[in-house]
Short mmCIF file of C-alpha atoms and ligand atoms in Angstrom, two decimals:
data_model
loop_
_atom_site.label_atom_id
_atom_site.label_comp_id
_atom_site.label_asym_id
_atom_site.label_seq_id
_atom_site.Cartn_x
_atom_site.Cartn_y
_atom_site.Cartn_z
CA MET A 521 -31.00 5.74 20.11
CA THR A 522 -28.43 3.25 19.33
CA ALA A 523 -26.00 2.05 22.07
CA TYR A 524 -23.14 3.73 20.20
CA ASP A 525 -21.82 7.35 19.95
CA TYR A 526 -22.65 7.47 16.31
CA ASP A 527 -24.69 5.51 13.72
CA LEU A 528 -21.79 5.89 11.16
CA ILE A 529 -18.19 6.62 11.51
CA THR A 530 -16.38 7.15 8.17
CA LEU A 531 -12.48 6.95 8.02
CA GLY A 532 -11.35 9.34 5.38
CA ALA A 533 -12.99 12.58 4.10
CA GLY A 534 -12.16 12.03 0.36
CA SER A 535 -14.67 11.78 -2.48
CA GLY A 536 -16.26 8.55 -1.36
CA GLY A 537 -16.22 9.29 2.28
CA VAL A 538 -17.63 12.73 2.06
CA ARG A 539 -20.46 11.60 -0.14
CA ALA A 540 -21.38 8.53 2.15
CA SER A 541 -21.17 10.75 5.30
CA ARG A 542 -23.32 13.63 3.91
CA LEU A 543 -26.00 11.24 2.47
CA ALA A 544 -26.26 9.29 5.70
CA ALA A 545 -26.51 12.53 7.74
CA GLN A 546 -29.29 13.74 5.59
CA LEU A 547 -31.19 10.56 6.35
CA GLY A 548 -31.12 11.73 10.07
CA LEU A 549 -28.31 9.40 11.07
CA LYS A 550 -25.57 10.51 13.55
CA VAL A 551 -22.35 10.65 11.57
CA ALA A 552 -18.71 11.50 12.24
CA VAL A 553 -15.96 11.56 9.47
CA ILE A 554 -12.34 11.24 10.54
CA GLU A 555 -9.62 12.86 8.44
CA GLU A 556 -5.97 13.13 9.29
CA SER A 557 -5.15 15.41 6.33
CA ARG A 558 -7.19 17.81 4.37
CA VAL A 559 -11.03 17.48 3.80
CA GLY A 560 -11.51 16.71 0.10
CA GLY A 561 -9.05 13.91 -0.11
CA THR A 562 -6.77 12.83 -3.05
CA CYS A 563 -9.20 14.00 -5.91
CA VAL A 564 -9.72 17.57 -4.52
CA MET A 565 -6.34 18.14 -2.80
CA ARG A 566 -3.66 16.11 -4.52
CA GLY A 567 -5.28 14.70 -7.68
CA CYS A 568 -7.92 15.40 -10.19
CA VAL A 569 -8.60 19.07 -9.39
CA PRO A 570 -5.19 20.56 -8.85
CA LYS A 571 -3.87 18.51 -11.91
CA LYS A 572 -6.78 19.79 -14.10
CA LEU A 573 -6.03 23.33 -12.99
CA LEU A 574 -2.31 22.83 -14.17
CA VAL A 575 -3.61 21.23 -17.37
CA TYR A 576 -5.77 24.34 -18.02
CA GLY A 577 -2.65 26.55 -17.22
CA SER A 578 -0.42 24.67 -19.57
CA ARG A 579 -2.80 24.55 -22.47
CA PHE A 580 -2.53 28.35 -22.97
CA ALA A 581 0.77 27.49 -24.60
CA ASP A 582 -1.22 25.89 -27.46
CA ASP A 583 -3.77 28.74 -27.60
CA LEU A 584 -1.07 31.32 -27.91
CA ALA A 585 0.89 29.42 -30.50
CA ASP A 586 -2.39 28.60 -32.47
CA SER A 587 -3.57 32.23 -32.30
CA LEU A 588 -0.73 33.34 -34.66
CA GLY A 589 -2.54 31.51 -37.53
CA PHE A 590 -5.70 33.33 -36.75
CA GLY A 591 -4.17 36.89 -37.02
CA TRP A 592 -2.91 37.45 -33.55
CA SER A 593 0.45 38.79 -32.44
CA ILE A 594 1.68 37.57 -29.01
CA GLU A 595 4.98 39.23 -28.46
CA GLY A 596 5.76 39.63 -24.70
CA ALA A 597 3.42 36.82 -23.62
CA ASP A 598 5.12 35.42 -20.43
CA PHE A 599 4.49 32.51 -18.03
CA ASP A 600 4.98 32.55 -14.27
CA TRP A 601 4.86 29.00 -12.84
CA ALA A 602 4.87 30.34 -9.12
CA ARG A 603 1.85 32.40 -9.87
CA LEU A 604 -0.06 29.47 -11.25
CA VAL A 605 0.85 27.31 -8.31
CA ALA A 606 -0.22 30.05 -5.93
CA ALA A 607 -3.53 30.67 -7.76
CA LYS A 608 -4.27 26.84 -7.67
CA ASN A 609 -3.39 26.65 -3.99
CA ALA A 610 -5.85 29.51 -3.23
CA GLU A 611 -8.55 27.47 -5.09
CA LEU A 612 -7.73 24.27 -3.11
CA ASN A 613 -8.07 26.28 0.06
CA ARG A 614 -11.42 27.63 -1.07
CA LEU A 615 -12.59 24.13 -1.99
CA GLU A 616 -11.39 22.63 1.41
CA THR A 617 -13.64 25.28 3.18
CA VAL A 618 -16.58 24.48 0.91
CA TYR A 619 -16.31 20.73 1.55
CA GLY A 620 -15.94 21.26 5.33
CA ARG A 621 -19.05 23.57 5.23
CA ILE A 622 -21.05 21.02 3.34
CA LEU A 623 -20.18 18.38 5.76
CA ARG A 624 -21.10 20.60 8.63
CA ASP A 625 -24.41 21.73 7.03
CA SER A 626 -25.47 18.17 6.49
CA GLY A 627 -24.84 17.63 10.19
CA VAL A 628 -21.80 15.37 9.89
CA GLN A 629 -19.11 15.85 12.73
CA VAL A 630 -15.62 16.32 11.21
CA VAL A 631 -12.99 14.83 13.62
CA GLU A 632 -9.28 15.77 12.82
CA GLY A 633 -6.73 13.01 13.31
CA ARG A 634 -5.94 9.53 12.33
CA GLY A 635 -8.64 6.88 13.06
CA THR A 636 -7.72 3.35 13.84
CA LEU A 637 -9.99 0.39 14.71
CA ALA A 638 -9.85 -0.87 18.23
CA ASP A 639 -12.74 -3.33 17.71
CA ALA A 640 -15.46 -3.64 15.08
CA HIS A 641 -17.42 -0.80 16.66
CA THR A 642 -14.66 1.32 18.21
CA VAL A 643 -12.44 3.93 16.48
CA LEU A 644 -9.54 5.46 18.25
CA VAL A 645 -8.59 9.15 17.35
CA GLY A 646 -5.54 10.02 19.56
CA GLU A 647 -6.84 9.67 23.08
CA ARG A 648 -10.54 9.62 22.03
CA ARG A 649 -12.57 6.48 21.70
CA LEU A 650 -15.56 6.77 19.31
CA SER A 651 -18.10 4.02 18.80
CA ALA A 652 -20.54 3.36 15.89
CA ALA A 653 -22.94 0.81 14.74
CA THR A 654 -21.63 0.93 11.22
CA ILE A 655 -18.00 1.76 10.06
CA LEU A 656 -16.97 2.86 6.55
CA ILE A 657 -13.43 2.73 5.40
CA ALA A 658 -12.73 5.24 2.72
CA THR A 659 -9.02 5.91 3.22
CA GLY A 660 -8.16 5.98 -0.46
CA GLY A 661 -4.59 5.29 -1.80
CA ARG A 662 -1.12 6.69 -2.07
CA PRO A 663 1.68 6.64 -4.66
CA SER A 664 3.49 3.43 -4.75
CA LEU A 665 7.13 3.43 -5.82
CA PRO A 666 9.54 0.44 -6.61
CA LYS A 667 12.52 -0.02 -4.35
CA ILE A 668 15.48 0.81 -6.63
CA PRO A 669 18.74 2.56 -5.57
CA GLY A 670 18.16 6.30 -5.33
CA ILE A 671 14.48 6.18 -5.17
CA GLN A 672 14.68 8.62 -2.38
CA PHE A 673 15.63 11.32 -4.94
CA ALA A 674 12.38 10.87 -6.82
CA VAL A 675 9.11 12.87 -6.17
CA THR A 676 5.46 11.71 -6.67
CA SER A 677 2.52 13.54 -8.11
CA ASN A 678 1.98 14.95 -4.63
CA GLU A 679 5.08 17.04 -4.78
CA ALA A 680 4.98 17.65 -8.63
CA LEU A 681 1.81 19.61 -8.10
CA ASP A 682 3.59 22.07 -5.86
CA LEU A 683 7.21 22.49 -7.31
CA MET A 684 8.81 25.72 -6.33
CA GLN A 685 10.12 26.26 -9.72
CA LEU A 686 9.90 24.48 -12.99
CA PRO A 687 12.72 22.18 -13.88
CA GLU A 688 14.44 22.42 -17.24
CA ARG A 689 14.62 18.59 -17.64
CA MET A 690 12.43 16.04 -16.17
CA VAL A 691 12.31 12.22 -16.28
CA ILE A 692 8.82 10.77 -15.61
CA VAL A 693 8.69 6.86 -14.86
CA GLY A 694 5.40 5.19 -15.54
CA GLY A 695 3.02 5.03 -18.59
CA GLY A 696 -0.29 5.36 -16.71
CA TYR A 697 -2.74 8.22 -16.26
CA ILE A 698 -0.59 10.24 -14.08
CA ALA A 699 2.70 9.90 -15.99
CA VAL A 700 1.00 10.75 -19.26
CA GLU A 701 -0.92 13.76 -17.76
CA PHE A 702 2.08 15.34 -16.02
CA ALA A 703 4.19 14.62 -19.28
CA GLY A 704 1.62 16.93 -21.03
CA ILE A 705 1.61 19.58 -18.31
CA PHE A 706 5.40 20.05 -18.05
CA ASN A 707 6.16 19.51 -21.75
CA SER A 708 3.69 22.28 -22.72
CA LEU A 709 5.33 24.62 -20.20
CA GLY A 710 8.63 24.07 -21.86
CA VAL A 711 10.20 21.48 -19.71
CA ALA A 712 12.16 18.74 -21.61
CA VAL A 713 10.34 15.59 -20.61
CA THR A 714 11.61 12.14 -20.95
CA LEU A 715 8.92 9.42 -20.30
CA ILE A 716 10.26 6.08 -19.25
CA LEU A 717 7.81 3.10 -19.39
CA ARG A 718 8.45 -0.65 -19.03
CA GLY A 719 5.62 -1.60 -21.31
CA ASP A 720 5.72 -1.35 -25.06
CA ALA A 721 3.20 1.66 -25.14
CA ILE A 722 1.68 4.24 -22.79
CA LEU A 723 -1.76 3.54 -21.00
CA ARG A 724 -2.06 -0.20 -20.89
CA GLY A 725 -5.69 -1.17 -20.73
CA PHE A 726 -6.88 1.51 -23.17
CA ASP A 727 -7.62 0.73 -26.82
CA HIS A 728 -4.64 0.05 -28.88
CA ASP A 729 -5.27 2.55 -31.65
CA ALA A 730 -5.90 5.30 -29.09
CA ARG A 731 -2.83 4.42 -27.26
CA MET A 732 -0.65 4.48 -30.44
CA ALA A 733 -2.39 7.77 -31.63
CA LEU A 734 -1.66 9.64 -28.32
CA GLY A 735 1.84 8.23 -28.10
CA GLU A 736 2.47 9.57 -31.78
CA GLU A 737 1.00 12.99 -30.86
CA MET A 738 2.92 13.32 -27.66
CA ALA A 739 6.27 12.42 -29.45
CA LYS A 740 5.38 15.01 -32.15
CA ARG A 741 4.95 17.57 -29.33
CA GLY A 742 8.47 16.78 -28.05
CA VAL A 743 7.92 14.25 -25.15
CA ASP A 744 10.94 11.75 -25.50
CA ILE A 745 9.11 8.33 -25.01
CA ARG A 746 11.32 5.50 -24.04
CA ALA A 747 9.23 2.31 -24.19
CA LYS A 748 10.30 -1.21 -22.88
CA THR A 749 12.75 0.60 -20.58
CA GLN A 750 13.29 0.29 -16.85
CA VAL A 751 15.10 2.64 -14.44
CA GLN A 752 17.97 0.84 -12.60
CA SER A 753 19.08 3.45 -10.28
CA ILE A 754 19.06 7.22 -9.77
CA GLU A 755 22.17 9.05 -8.60
CA ARG A 756 22.67 12.63 -7.61
CA SER A 757 24.99 14.54 -10.21
CA LYS A 758 26.53 17.84 -10.03
CA SER A 759 23.60 19.49 -12.09
CA GLY A 760 20.72 17.21 -10.88
CA TYR A 761 20.14 13.52 -11.24
CA ASP A 762 21.51 10.72 -13.44
CA VAL A 763 18.82 8.27 -14.25
CA HIS A 764 20.49 4.99 -15.13
CA LEU A 765 18.38 2.87 -17.52
CA ASP A 766 18.48 -0.84 -18.30
CA ASP A 767 19.89 -0.31 -21.75
CA ASP A 768 22.96 1.30 -20.02
CA GLU A 769 21.88 4.83 -21.08
CA VAL A 770 22.06 7.54 -18.48
CA VAL A 771 19.31 10.40 -18.75
CA GLU A 772 20.15 13.60 -16.91
CA ALA A 773 17.40 15.44 -15.20
CA ASP A 774 16.62 18.12 -12.74
CA LEU A 775 13.61 16.28 -11.45
CA VAL A 776 12.57 12.65 -11.38
CA LEU A 777 8.79 11.96 -11.08
CA TYR A 778 7.68 8.56 -10.40
CA ALA A 779 4.07 7.69 -11.35
CA THR A 780 4.24 3.93 -11.06
CA GLY A 781 0.66 3.33 -9.72
CA ARG A 782 -0.87 3.68 -6.34
CA ALA A 783 -1.57 1.42 -3.41
CA PRO A 784 -4.49 1.26 -1.02
CA ASN A 785 -4.24 2.97 2.32
CA SER A 786 -5.13 0.11 4.56
CA ALA A 787 -1.93 -0.22 6.71
CA GLY A 788 -1.98 0.95 10.21
CA LEU A 789 -5.78 1.09 10.48
CA GLY A 790 -6.09 -1.85 12.78
CA LEU A 791 -7.83 -3.93 10.20
CA GLU A 792 -5.92 -7.21 11.11
CA ARG A 793 -7.00 -6.64 14.93
CA VAL A 794 -10.65 -6.65 13.77
CA GLY A 795 -10.22 -9.36 11.20
CA VAL A 796 -11.11 -7.22 8.14
CA ALA A 797 -9.65 -9.24 5.16
CA VAL A 798 -7.36 -7.54 2.70
CA ASN A 799 -5.77 -9.01 -0.43
CA ALA A 800 -2.11 -9.36 -1.33
CA HIS A 801 -1.95 -5.82 -2.52
CA GLY A 802 -3.49 -4.58 0.62
CA ALA A 803 -6.89 -3.66 -0.83
CA VAL A 804 -9.85 -4.21 1.60
CA GLU A 805 -11.82 -7.07 0.31
CA VAL A 806 -15.57 -6.30 -0.11
CA ASP A 807 -18.68 -7.82 -1.82
CA ALA A 808 -20.68 -6.25 -4.63
CA TYR A 809 -22.26 -4.01 -2.00
CA SER A 810 -18.98 -2.76 -0.63
CA ARG A 811 -19.47 -4.90 2.70
CA THR A 812 -16.29 -6.44 4.19
CA ASN A 813 -16.16 -9.92 5.82
CA VAL A 814 -16.92 -8.02 9.14
CA GLU A 815 -20.62 -7.46 9.08
CA ASN A 816 -20.85 -3.83 10.17
CA ILE A 817 -17.75 -2.73 8.41
CA TRP A 818 -17.91 -1.40 4.78
CA ALA A 819 -15.23 0.07 2.41
CA VAL A 820 -15.60 2.19 -0.69
CA GLY A 821 -13.03 3.93 -3.13
CA ASP A 822 -9.50 3.44 -3.92
CA VAL A 823 -8.82 1.42 -0.62
CA THR A 824 -10.81 -1.39 -2.20
CA ASP A 825 -8.84 -1.14 -5.52
CA ARG A 826 -11.79 -1.95 -7.72
CA MET A 827 -11.91 0.91 -10.33
CA ASN A 828 -9.95 3.78 -9.02
CA LEU A 829 -11.77 6.79 -10.14
CA THR A 830 -13.50 9.59 -8.25
CA PRO A 831 -16.83 9.21 -9.82
CA VAL A 832 -16.85 5.51 -9.03
CA ALA A 833 -15.98 5.95 -5.45
CA ILE A 834 -18.79 8.47 -5.24
CA ASN A 835 -21.28 5.94 -6.81
CA GLU A 836 -19.95 3.14 -4.46
CA ALA A 837 -20.69 5.56 -1.70
CA MET A 838 -24.19 6.14 -2.75
CA ALA A 839 -24.82 2.49 -3.19
CA PHE A 840 -23.51 1.84 0.30
CA VAL A 841 -25.86 4.23 1.94
CA ARG A 842 -28.87 2.77 -0.08
CA THR A 843 -27.89 -0.55 0.97
CA ALA A 844 -26.84 -0.09 4.61
CA PHE A 845 -29.43 2.48 5.61
CA GLN A 846 -32.25 2.65 3.18
CA GLY A 847 -33.29 -1.04 2.71
CA GLN A 848 -32.43 -0.99 -1.03
CA PRO A 849 -29.53 -3.43 -1.73
CA THR A 850 -27.66 -1.60 -4.45
CA ALA A 851 -24.53 -2.91 -6.25
CA MET A 852 -22.37 -0.38 -8.23
CA ASP A 853 -22.73 -1.20 -11.90
CA TYR A 854 -19.04 -1.10 -13.38
CA ASP A 855 -20.21 -1.46 -16.94
CA ASN A 856 -19.62 1.29 -19.49
CA VAL A 857 -17.87 3.63 -16.90
CA PRO A 858 -16.30 6.39 -19.01
CA SER A 859 -12.90 7.80 -18.26
CA ALA A 860 -10.65 10.41 -19.67
CA VAL A 861 -6.79 11.06 -19.51
CA PHE A 862 -6.14 14.78 -19.52
CA SER A 863 -3.11 14.33 -21.73
CA GLN A 864 -2.29 16.72 -24.56
CA PRO A 865 -4.18 15.95 -26.65
CA PRO A 866 -6.72 14.23 -24.29
CA LEU A 867 -7.82 10.78 -24.50
CA ALA A 868 -11.34 9.62 -23.59
CA SER A 869 -13.31 6.36 -23.92
CA VAL A 870 -16.25 4.52 -22.70
CA GLY A 871 -17.05 0.67 -23.23
CA LEU A 872 -14.82 -2.10 -24.45
CA THR A 873 -11.53 -1.76 -26.16
CA GLU A 874 -11.30 -3.52 -29.58
CA ASP A 875 -9.29 -6.41 -27.92
CA ALA A 876 -11.73 -6.81 -25.09
CA ALA A 877 -14.66 -6.74 -27.46
CA ARG A 878 -13.11 -9.42 -29.73
CA LYS A 879 -12.55 -11.67 -26.60
CA ARG A 880 -16.05 -11.17 -25.40
CA HIS A 881 -18.07 -11.02 -28.80
CA GLY A 882 -15.88 -12.67 -31.37
CA ALA A 883 -15.96 -10.83 -34.49
CA VAL A 884 -16.70 -7.11 -34.21
CA ASP A 885 -17.07 -4.14 -36.68
CA VAL A 886 -14.62 -1.41 -36.28
CA TYR A 887 -15.01 2.19 -37.52
CA VAL A 888 -11.94 4.57 -37.26
CA SER A 889 -11.50 7.93 -38.42
CA ARG A 890 -8.33 10.00 -38.18
CA PHE A 891 -8.61 13.63 -39.20
CA ARG A 892 -7.16 17.08 -38.76
CA PRO A 893 -9.69 19.21 -36.69
CA MET A 894 -10.58 22.40 -38.16
CA ARG A 895 -8.80 24.69 -35.77
CA ASN A 896 -5.47 22.94 -36.62
CA THR A 897 -5.71 24.14 -40.27
CA LEU A 898 -5.13 27.79 -39.82
CA ALA A 899 -3.18 27.11 -36.66
CA GLU A 900 -0.92 24.92 -38.85
CA ARG A 901 -0.76 22.48 -35.98
CA ASP A 902 0.31 19.04 -37.23
CA GLU A 903 -1.93 17.07 -34.96
CA ARG A 904 -4.70 14.65 -35.84
CA THR A 905 -7.82 13.54 -33.97
CA LEU A 906 -8.76 9.81 -33.71
CA MET A 907 -12.23 8.48 -33.24
CA LYS A 908 -13.20 4.90 -33.05
CA LEU A 909 -16.35 2.98 -32.72
CA ILE A 910 -16.57 -0.82 -31.91
CA VAL A 911 -19.87 -2.48 -32.89
CA ASP A 912 -21.26 -5.91 -32.12
CA PRO A 913 -22.49 -7.15 -35.57
CA ALA A 914 -24.86 -9.64 -34.10
CA SER A 915 -27.01 -6.99 -32.03
CA ASP A 916 -25.64 -3.82 -33.75
CA ARG A 917 -24.92 -2.37 -30.35
CA VAL A 918 -22.03 -0.08 -30.01
CA LEU A 919 -19.68 -1.69 -27.60
CA GLY A 920 -16.98 1.06 -27.27
CA VAL A 921 -16.25 4.70 -28.20
CA HIS A 922 -12.63 6.00 -28.16
CA MET A 923 -11.35 9.34 -28.88
CA VAL A 924 -7.94 11.17 -28.83
CA GLY A 925 -8.31 14.89 -29.60
CA PRO A 926 -9.31 18.26 -28.33
CA ASP A 927 -12.61 18.07 -26.12
CA GLY A 928 -12.54 14.40 -26.02
CA PRO A 929 -13.44 14.24 -22.36
CA GLU A 930 -16.41 16.71 -22.74
CA ILE A 931 -17.63 14.76 -25.84
CA MET A 932 -17.40 11.40 -24.24
CA GLN A 933 -19.77 12.08 -21.35
CA GLY A 934 -22.82 12.13 -23.75
CA PHE A 935 -21.71 8.99 -25.59
CA ALA A 936 -21.41 7.23 -22.17
CA VAL A 937 -25.22 7.86 -21.71
CA ALA A 938 -25.84 6.39 -25.20
CA LEU A 939 -23.81 3.28 -24.38
CA LYS A 940 -25.51 2.91 -20.97
CA CYS A 941 -28.87 3.03 -22.89
CA GLY A 942 -27.61 0.17 -25.07
CA ALA A 943 -27.54 2.35 -28.36
CA THR A 944 -27.00 0.68 -31.56
CA LYS A 945 -24.88 1.81 -34.60
CA ALA A 946 -28.25 2.40 -36.53
CA GLN A 947 -29.27 4.92 -33.76
CA PHE A 948 -25.84 6.62 -33.99
CA ASP A 949 -26.35 6.81 -37.72
CA ALA A 950 -29.88 8.24 -37.36
CA THR A 951 -28.49 10.97 -35.14
CA VAL A 952 -28.07 14.27 -36.79
CA GLY A 953 -24.51 15.71 -36.37
CA ILE A 954 -23.78 19.30 -34.99
CA HIS A 955 -21.80 20.98 -37.76
CA PRO A 956 -19.03 21.93 -37.89
CA THR A 957 -17.75 19.97 -34.91
CA ALA A 958 -15.28 17.16 -34.26
CA ALA A 959 -17.98 15.31 -32.41
CA GLU A 960 -20.18 14.93 -35.43
CA GLU A 961 -17.69 12.46 -36.76
CA LEU A 962 -19.01 9.88 -34.19
CA VAL A 963 -22.36 9.96 -35.84
CA THR A 964 -21.20 10.02 -39.36
CA MET A 965 -18.94 7.06 -39.62
CA ARG A 966 -20.05 4.89 -42.42
CA ASP A 967 -17.20 2.72 -43.53
CA LYS A 968 -16.08 -0.40 -41.59
CA ARG A 969 -12.42 -1.01 -41.16
CA LEU A 970 -11.70 -4.00 -43.41
P1 NDP B 1404 -1.56 3.43 -13.37
O1 NDP B 1404 -1.91 2.20 -12.77
O2 NDP B 1404 -2.55 4.15 -14.33
O3 NDP B 1404 -0.20 3.24 -14.16
C1 NDP B 1404 0.99 2.79 -13.51
C2 NDP B 1404 2.09 2.72 -14.56
O4 NDP B 1404 3.24 2.59 -13.80
C3 NDP B 1404 1.89 1.77 -15.47
O5 NDP B 1404 2.36 2.30 -16.77
C4 NDP B 1404 2.78 0.65 -15.08
O6 NDP B 1404 3.21 -0.08 -16.10
C5 NDP B 1404 3.88 1.42 -14.36
N1 NDP B 1404 4.55 0.73 -13.35
C6 NDP B 1404 4.04 0.11 -12.30
N2 NDP B 1404 5.09 -0.51 -11.51
C7 NDP B 1404 6.11 -0.10 -12.13
C8 NDP B 1404 7.53 -0.36 -11.80
N3 NDP B 1404 7.82 -1.00 -10.64
N4 NDP B 1404 8.57 0.06 -12.60
C9 NDP B 1404 8.12 0.85 -13.80
N5 NDP B 1404 6.89 1.06 -14.12
C10 NDP B 1404 5.86 0.55 -13.30
O7 NDP B 1404 -1.25 4.40 -12.10
P2 NDP B 1404 -1.04 6.02 -12.01
O8 NDP B 1404 0.09 6.12 -10.95
O9 NDP B 1404 -0.79 6.67 -13.35
O10 NDP B 1404 -2.43 6.52 -11.50
C11 NDP B 1404 -3.04 5.83 -10.39
C12 NDP B 1404 -4.58 5.64 -10.63
O11 NDP B 1404 -5.18 6.89 -10.41
C13 NDP B 1404 -5.05 5.14 -11.97
O12 NDP B 1404 -5.16 3.84 -12.02
C14 NDP B 1404 -6.35 5.88 -11.92
O13 NDP B 1404 -7.29 5.02 -11.69
C15 NDP B 1404 -6.28 7.07 -11.10
N6 NDP B 1404 -6.12 8.27 -11.91
C16 NDP B 1404 -7.14 8.70 -12.73
C17 NDP B 1404 -7.06 9.74 -13.40
C18 NDP B 1404 -8.18 10.18 -14.50
O14 NDP B 1404 -9.21 9.56 -14.46
N7 NDP B 1404 -7.94 11.22 -15.52
C19 NDP B 1404 -5.90 10.65 -13.37
C20 NDP B 1404 -4.90 10.13 -12.48
C21 NDP B 1404 -4.98 9.11 -11.77
P3 NDP B 1404 2.50 -1.47 -16.63
O15 NDP B 1404 1.34 -0.89 -17.52
O16 NDP B 1404 3.47 -2.20 -17.37
O17 NDP B 1404 1.92 -2.26 -15.38
#
């Protein structure tokens, strides 16, 4: 028995915190997890899960439209936003219960409230003082908005998931994952969406061709993309809001959504009192094993601002448990982490972009295919899929796989395994395709881009 109340106290019951707490408890350790909001955290309650449910809901618009070309008639089809939001919320309630049960069944004590550090081994939750040998900070992040006049009129993804009714006109500011995904959802549901981004194209950091292809397809679907544009102010108007741009144009909207990045939730946790180092952006600084500069305090997930993706937080949590409690020092491997943007059409990728590959390897071979997927023929949908491979000519290893098109996220998971195994282009070529699919294109690309 230790001298503390617990072996481990975790701050935050999101994806990283839940996984670490559960695994530690399963090892027989005494664990408490402290959560001030809902168990499940951003991903389950305010992010990936509700967003994906809304993506599913909005995509029936495509299915219905496409069905005409396949002999269907759809007169009378109707959509009820309030019903979709209610169904989504019922599912979130179910998931919250499931997460709570998983924690309890693993023997983790869930403490409701806000936990702050009093010292390196003591956490305050209201009037309670809880002590632990080891503390894990897994408090995630929150939307970050620039300070411009009228920013108080804007909503974030948190509110956009729960709108009482659909707006007619919407301005979305930002060009990252959230902005692009929400533009797809609302555009498909008939909202007139203007996407305002300060960069020259959406999704900085992704492969150039994929960014361009997705931008083109979104524009064809009716999203009004304004690149190299900044919002100067937002004013209330008679009918909604006037969004003033730096090119002196004013865009009218019923709703303004800001998706300009997220900031680590590190303030007000007592970190300075205990001496836990944070960087200039507020991210908790950790080593490769997720240990902070204070020996018994560790941090995983978005609060560390390394690679802000749910499965990465979960893997960091598993590596933490192995390192801290199982005597197996394990560092998270950030190479070839696949990711997907649930835009419409979706974008998915694993490995290096062409630019990054050229920087790292010099000359690279590039294979690109742009084609109309079979379903779009009878559907008469003017939308093309993009597939792209980047290959190191010296080793023949495939360095990157990128795709914009239906089922991209589902397809990419398997190719991520191939890249993790160090697959070569010759091995891709030796793989027999599944016909007729879009995915077979990735194993049948023969001609290098000149
Ligand atoms: P991102 O970091 O992806 O994008 C932020 C966007 O906002 C960028 O286009 C950025 O422009 C722009 N921006 C930042 N500051 C300003 C400003 N002051 N004025 C105007 N534009 C600004 O953040 P998101 O909010 O979209 O998402 C947060 C994180 O959540 C992502 O990084 C991702 O890790 C995670 N996420 C993952 C998803 C998935 O896996 N499918 C889905 C949703 C979120 P610039 O490029 O010029 O810096």
